[in-house]
Amino acid sequence: MGAKTSKGANETENKVCVKAIDKRSIGRLIIKLCGNEGVEDTRETAALRKLLQGCITEIEKQSNKTWQNASLAIYGMDGTEYILQSGTGRKKFVTHLNDKDEVEILPL
């Protein structure tokens, strides 16, 4: 993925820089954070995998331009923050599971 992982001010922050936020970069993030599909997931990794897989579906509903120079914040069940960033990360988004247990991506 050519990803860079860096620790920010928050020791639990993980930032991955990619050329584009798309299904490939999110798929690679799933493998990095959760492992390959079919491995036994913990409760936390299962929830993170579901959230990231839902992100793939949601980002494909929007224009590619939306995800240029964008930053997507993803929070694990344990509060760990993961940032997927393309370009400058000027456009900021956060993802979460809503009350219907569906993935939502919201602009900040």
N, CA and C of each residue as an Amber inpcrd file, in Angstrom:
protein
   324
   0.8350000  -1.1830000   0.0000000   0.0000000   0.0000000   0.0000000
   0.8690000   1.2320000   0.0000000   2.1620000   1.0900000   0.3150000
   3.0130000   2.2530000   0.3980000   2.5550000   3.1660000   1.5120000
   1.9920000   2.5880000   2.5560000   1.3940000   3.3710000   3.6300000
   2.4500000   3.8260000   4.6130000   2.2130000   4.9970000   5.1420000
   3.0440000   5.5070000   6.2150000   2.1910000   5.4620000   7.4680000
   2.7110000   4.9220000   8.5260000   2.0040000   4.9290000   9.7900000
   2.7630000   5.8450000  10.7170000   2.0390000   6.7590000  11.3450000
   2.7070000   7.6900000  12.2430000   1.9310000   7.7980000  13.5350000
   2.6300000   8.0900000  14.5940000   2.0040000   8.3410000  15.8800000
   1.8780000   9.8410000  16.0380000   0.6840000  10.2960000  16.3520000
   0.4420000  11.7190000  16.5630000   0.5540000  12.0570000  18.0280000
  -0.0720000  13.1650000  18.4170000  -0.0680000  13.5920000  19.8040000
  -0.7370000  12.5310000  20.6760000  -1.7300000  11.8780000  20.1240000
  -2.4210000  10.8000000  20.8140000  -1.6940000   9.5110000  20.4630000
  -1.1990000   8.8200000  21.4560000  -0.4110000   7.6120000  21.2310000
  -1.1810000   6.5210000  20.5000000  -2.5170000   6.5630000  20.5170000
  -3.2910000   5.5070000  19.8800000  -3.6880000   5.8710000  18.4560000
  -3.2750000   7.0440000  17.9840000  -3.6690000   7.4650000  16.6400000
  -2.7960000   6.7800000  15.5940000  -3.4390000   6.2440000  14.5780000
  -2.7380000   5.6300000  13.4530000  -3.1770000   6.3480000  12.1980000
  -2.2240000   6.8400000  11.4540000  -2.5240000   7.5720000  10.2350000
  -1.9160000   6.8360000   9.0540000  -2.7490000   6.5720000   8.0430000
  -2.2870000   5.9030000   6.8400000  -2.5210000   6.8530000   5.6700000
  -1.4530000   7.2090000   4.9740000  -1.5440000   8.1100000   3.8250000
  -1.5930000   7.2830000   2.5420000  -2.5690000   7.6020000   1.6990000
  -2.7620000   6.8810000   0.4470000  -2.9340000   7.8890000  -0.6840000
  -2.7440000   7.4290000  -1.9280000  -2.9590000   8.3130000  -3.0800000
  -4.4250000   8.6740000  -3.2060000  -5.2960000   7.6980000  -2.9690000
  -6.7350000   7.9190000  -3.0900000  -7.4650000   7.0960000  -2.0480000
  -8.5100000   7.6620000  -1.4680000  -9.3820000   6.8920000  -0.5970000
 -10.3920000   6.2130000  -1.5190000 -10.2360000   4.9120000  -1.6460000
 -11.1070000   4.1340000  -2.5190000 -11.2240000   2.7260000  -1.9520000
 -11.9330000   1.8600000  -2.6820000 -12.1540000   0.5200000  -2.1430000
 -10.8520000  -0.2530000  -1.9740000  -9.8660000  -0.0040000  -2.8160000
  -8.5840000  -0.7080000  -2.6690000  -7.8460000  -0.2810000  -1.4070000
  -7.7810000   1.0330000  -1.1620000  -7.0530000   1.5000000   0.0200000
  -7.7570000   1.0690000   1.3050000  -9.0860000   1.0590000   1.2960000
  -9.8130000   0.5990000   2.4810000  -9.6500000  -0.9150000   2.6380000
  -9.6710000  -1.6440000   1.5360000  -9.4440000  -3.0870000   1.5960000
  -8.0900000  -3.4260000   2.1900000  -7.0870000  -2.6700000   1.8070000
  -5.7420000  -2.8910000   2.3610000  -5.7060000  -2.5480000   3.8530000
  -6.4660000  -1.5200000   4.2310000  -6.5350000  -1.1490000   5.6460000
  -7.2280000  -2.2550000   6.4470000  -8.2570000  -2.8700000   5.8710000
  -8.9340000  -3.9870000   6.5430000  -7.9370000  -5.1050000   6.8220000
  -7.1320000  -5.4640000   5.8220000  -6.1430000  -6.5350000   6.0010000
  -5.1160000  -6.1440000   7.0550000  -4.6780000  -4.8940000   7.0190000
  -3.6770000  -4.4220000   7.9810000  -4.2110000  -4.4550000   9.4150000
  -5.4460000  -3.9890000   9.6070000  -5.9820000  -3.8540000  10.9560000
  -6.6990000  -5.0970000  11.4680000  -7.3310000  -5.8520000  10.5530000
  -8.1860000  -6.9660000  10.9680000  -7.6950000  -8.3250000  10.5000000
  -6.7740000  -8.3360000   9.5560000  -6.3110000  -9.5930000   8.9950000
  -7.1570000  -9.9880000   7.8030000  -6.7790000 -11.0700000   7.1670000
  -7.5250000 -11.5670000   6.0080000  -8.8950000 -12.0730000   6.4370000
  -9.8230000 -12.0410000   5.4970000 -11.1490000 -12.5660000   5.7650000
 -11.0280000 -14.0610000   6.0440000 -11.8210000 -14.5370000   6.9770000
 -11.7780000 -15.9470000   7.3290000 -10.9960000 -16.2210000   8.5980000
 -10.1630000 -15.2620000   9.0290000  -9.4730000 -15.4480000  10.3030000
 -10.4820000 -15.2020000  11.4210000 -10.2190000 -15.7830000  12.5550000
 -11.1410000 -15.6040000  13.6810000 -10.9840000 -14.1930000  14.2380000
 -12.0820000 -13.4420000  14.1970000 -12.0670000 -12.0580000  14.6730000
 -12.4480000 -11.9820000  16.1400000 -11.8420000 -11.0380000  16.8380000
 -12.3200000 -10.6930000  18.1700000 -13.5570000  -9.8150000  17.9800000
 -14.2250000  -9.5170000  19.0340000 -15.4020000  -8.6400000  18.9500000
 -15.0100000  -7.2890000  18.3590000 -13.8620000  -6.7640000  18.7750000
 -13.3950000  -5.4650000  18.3080000 -13.0320000  -5.4820000  16.8270000
 -12.2800000  -6.5120000  16.4000000 -11.8940000  -6.5520000  14.9890000
 -13.0940000  -6.8440000  14.0910000 -14.0680000  -7.6140000  14.5880000
 -15.2780000  -7.8740000  13.7990000 -16.0490000  -6.5730000  13.5790000
 -16.1480000  -5.7450000  14.6080000 -16.8510000  -4.4660000  14.4820000
 -16.0890000  -3.5210000  13.5540000 -14.7580000  -3.4940000  13.6710000
 -13.9420000  -2.6380000  12.8140000 -14.0260000  -3.1000000  11.3630000
 -13.9960000  -4.4060000  11.1420000 -14.1190000  -4.9510000   9.7900000
 -15.4650000  -4.5510000   9.1780000 -16.5410000  -4.6720000   9.9480000
 -17.8770000  -4.3070000   9.4590000 -17.9280000  -2.8290000   9.0940000
 -17.3470000  -1.9960000   9.9300000 -17.3310000  -0.5590000   9.6780000
 -16.5470000  -0.2340000   8.4100000 -15.3750000  -0.8200000   8.2540000
 -14.5500000  -0.5540000   7.0730000 -15.1890000  -1.0990000   5.7960000
 -15.8020000  -2.2660000   5.8730000 -16.4800000  -2.8110000   4.6960000
 -17.6550000  -1.9240000   4.3030000 -18.3480000  -1.3930000   5.2910000
 -19.4360000  -0.4540000   5.0180000 -18.9350000   0.8290000   4.3940000
 -17.7440000   1.2530000   4.7750000 -17.1430000   2.4600000   4.1830000
 -16.9310000   2.2740000   2.6860000 -16.5240000   1.0760000   2.2890000
 -16.3230000   0.8000000   0.8660000 -17.6170000   1.0540000   0.1080000
 -18.7080000   0.5450000   0.6190000 -20.0150000   0.7280000  -0.0210000
 -20.3920000   2.2050000  -0.0710000 -20.1900000   2.9070000   1.0240000
 -20.5960000   4.3100000   1.1010000 -19.7600000   5.2230000   0.2000000
 -18.4410000   5.0120000   0.1530000 -17.6180000   5.9160000  -0.6630000
 -17.8720000   5.7240000  -2.1520000 -18.2980000   4.5280000  -2.5380000
 -18.5710000   4.2920000  -3.9560000 -19.8410000   4.9970000  -4.4240000
 -20.6430000   5.4980000  -3.4980000 -21.8670000   6.2260000  -3.8380000
 -21.5740000   7.6870000  -4.1700000 -20.3410000   8.1150000  -3.9200000
 -19.9740000   9.5110000  -4.1040000 -18.9090000   9.6600000  -5.1840000
 -18.7560000  10.8760000  -5.6400000 -17.7760000  11.2040000  -6.6710000
 -16.3550000  10.9590000  -6.1670000 -15.4730000  10.5550000  -7.0850000
 -14.0570000  10.3890000  -6.7250000 -13.4570000  11.6860000  -6.2080000
 -13.9430000  12.8340000  -6.7150000 -13.4140000  14.1320000  -6.2710000
 -13.6470000  14.3500000  -4.7820000 -14.7300000  13.7770000  -4.2580000
 -15.0240000  13.9090000  -2.8270000 -13.8710000  13.3810000  -1.9980000
 -13.2230000  12.3430000  -2.4780000 -12.1970000  11.6420000  -1.7080000
 -10.7790000  12.0610000  -2.0620000 -10.6240000  13.1070000  -2.8890000
  -9.3030000  13.6770000  -3.1450000  -9.0210000  14.6980000  -2.0490000
  -7.8230000  14.7070000  -1.5370000  -7.4400000  15.6130000  -0.4500000
  -8.4160000  15.4910000   0.7150000  -8.6970000  14.2470000   1.0910000
  -9.6690000  13.9740000   2.1450000  -9.0360000  13.1800000   3.2780000
  -9.6780000  13.2710000   4.4260000  -9.2460000  12.5450000   5.6020000
 -10.4780000  11.8750000   6.2030000 -10.3950000  10.5630000   6.4310000
 -11.5030000   9.8000000   6.9870000 -11.0870000   9.2590000   8.3500000
 -11.7990000   9.6730000   9.3930000 -11.5270000   9.2000000  10.7520000
 -12.4180000   7.9900000  11.0400000 -11.7940000   6.9460000  11.5490000
 -12.4800000   5.7000000  11.8600000 -12.1370000   5.3720000  13.3110000
 -13.1580000   5.0640000  14.1020000 -12.9250000   4.7700000  15.5140000
 -13.2750000   3.3250000  15.8280000 -12.3300000   2.6400000  16.4510000
 -12.5660000   1.2680000  16.8860000 -13.3780000   1.2560000  18.1710000
 -13.8780000   0.0840000  18.5450000 -14.6830000  -0.0510000  19.7670000
 -13.9040000   0.3530000  21.0070000 -12.5880000   0.1910000  20.9680000
 -11.7630000   0.5290000  22.1200000 -11.3590000   2.0010000  22.1390000
 -11.8980000   2.7860000  21.1790000 -11.6010000   4.2130000  21.1340000
 -10.3870000   4.5690000  20.2960000  -9.7180000   3.5650000  19.7480000
  -8.5610000   3.8360000  18.9040000  -9.0150000   4.5470000  17.6380000
  -8.3070000   5.6040000  17.2930000  -8.6220000   6.3780000  16.0970000
  -7.6750000   5.9770000  14.9740000  -8.2500000   5.7080000  13.8200000
  -7.4800000   5.4200000  12.6140000  -7.8350000   6.4960000  11.6020000
  -6.8200000   7.0500000  10.9620000  -7.0340000   8.0840000   9.9530000
  -6.5420000   7.5530000   8.6140000  -7.4160000   7.6160000   7.6190000
  -7.0490000   7.2850000   6.2470000  -7.0560000   8.6060000   5.4930000
  -5.8960000   9.0140000   4.9670000  -5.7800000  10.3380000   4.3620000
  -5.2240000  10.2770000   2.9500000  -5.8630000  11.0620000   2.0740000
  -5.3250000  11.2430000   0.7230000  -4.9500000  12.7100000   0.5670000
  -3.8480000  12.9410000  -0.1070000  -3.4020000  14.3150000  -0.3470000
  -3.2350000  15.0940000   0.9430000  -3.7720000  16.3160000   0.9380000
  -3.6220000  17.2110000   2.0900000  -4.5750000  16.8880000   3.2310000
  -5.6110000  16.1020000   2.9610000  -6.5800000  15.7680000   4.0010000
  -7.4740000  16.9410000   4.3790000  -7.5790000  17.9190000   3.4790000
  -8.3420000  19.1490000   3.7570000  -9.8120000  18.8650000   4.0490000
 -10.4290000  17.9710000   3.2750000 -11.8420000  17.6170000   3.4930000
 -11.8830000  16.5050000   4.5380000 -12.5540000  16.7670000   5.6420000
 -12.5490000  15.8230000   6.7590000 -13.9000000  15.1320000   6.9130000
 -13.8150000  13.8150000   7.1660000 -15.0030000  12.9860000   7.3480000
 -14.7910000  12.0710000   8.5440000 -15.8840000  11.6430000   9.1370000
 -15.8440000  10.6560000  10.2130000 -16.8820000   9.5890000   9.8820000
 -16.5870000   8.3630000  10.2540000 -17.5160000   7.2730000  10.0000000
 -17.9160000   6.6170000  11.3100000 -19.1380000   6.1210000  11.3380000
 -19.6360000   5.4400000  12.5280000 -20.8040000   4.5480000  12.1430000
 -21.2200000   3.7070000  13.0790000 -22.4220000   2.9010000  12.8980000
 -23.5710000   3.6670000  13.5490000 -24.6600000   3.8690000  12.7980000
 -25.7930000   4.6060000  13.3540000 -26.6510000   3.6870000  14.2370000
 -27.7940000   4.2110000  14.6980000 -28.6370000   3.4410000  15.6090000
 -29.2690000   2.2120000  14.9570000 -29.2290000   2.1360000  13.6310000
 -29.7250000   0.9560000  12.9040000 -28.5750000   0.0010000  12.5640000
 -27.3890000   0.2790000  13.1190000 -26.1970000  -0.5210000  12.8840000
 -25.7540000  -0.4670000  11.4300000 -25.9990000   0.6890000  10.7830000
 -25.5770000   0.9110000   9.4050000 -24.4460000   1.9290000   9.3980000
 -23.5480000   1.7970000   8.4410000 -22.3970000   2.6840000   8.3370000
 -22.8300000   4.0340000   7.7790000 -22.3790000   5.0930000   8.4220000
 -22.5930000   6.4490000   7.9280000 -21.2430000   7.1470000   7.8710000
 -21.0700000   7.9490000   6.8150000 -19.8910000   8.7910000   6.7010000
 -20.3870000  10.2240000   6.7130000 -19.9080000  10.9980000   7.6810000
 -20.3730000  12.3650000   7.8460000 -19.2350000  13.3500000   7.6430000
 -19.5050000  14.4720000   6.9670000 -18.4850000  15.5050000   6.8380000
 -18.3120000  16.2370000   8.1610000 -17.1160000  16.6930000   8.4320000
 -16.8600000  17.4990000   9.6430000 -16.7580000  18.9530000   9.2940000
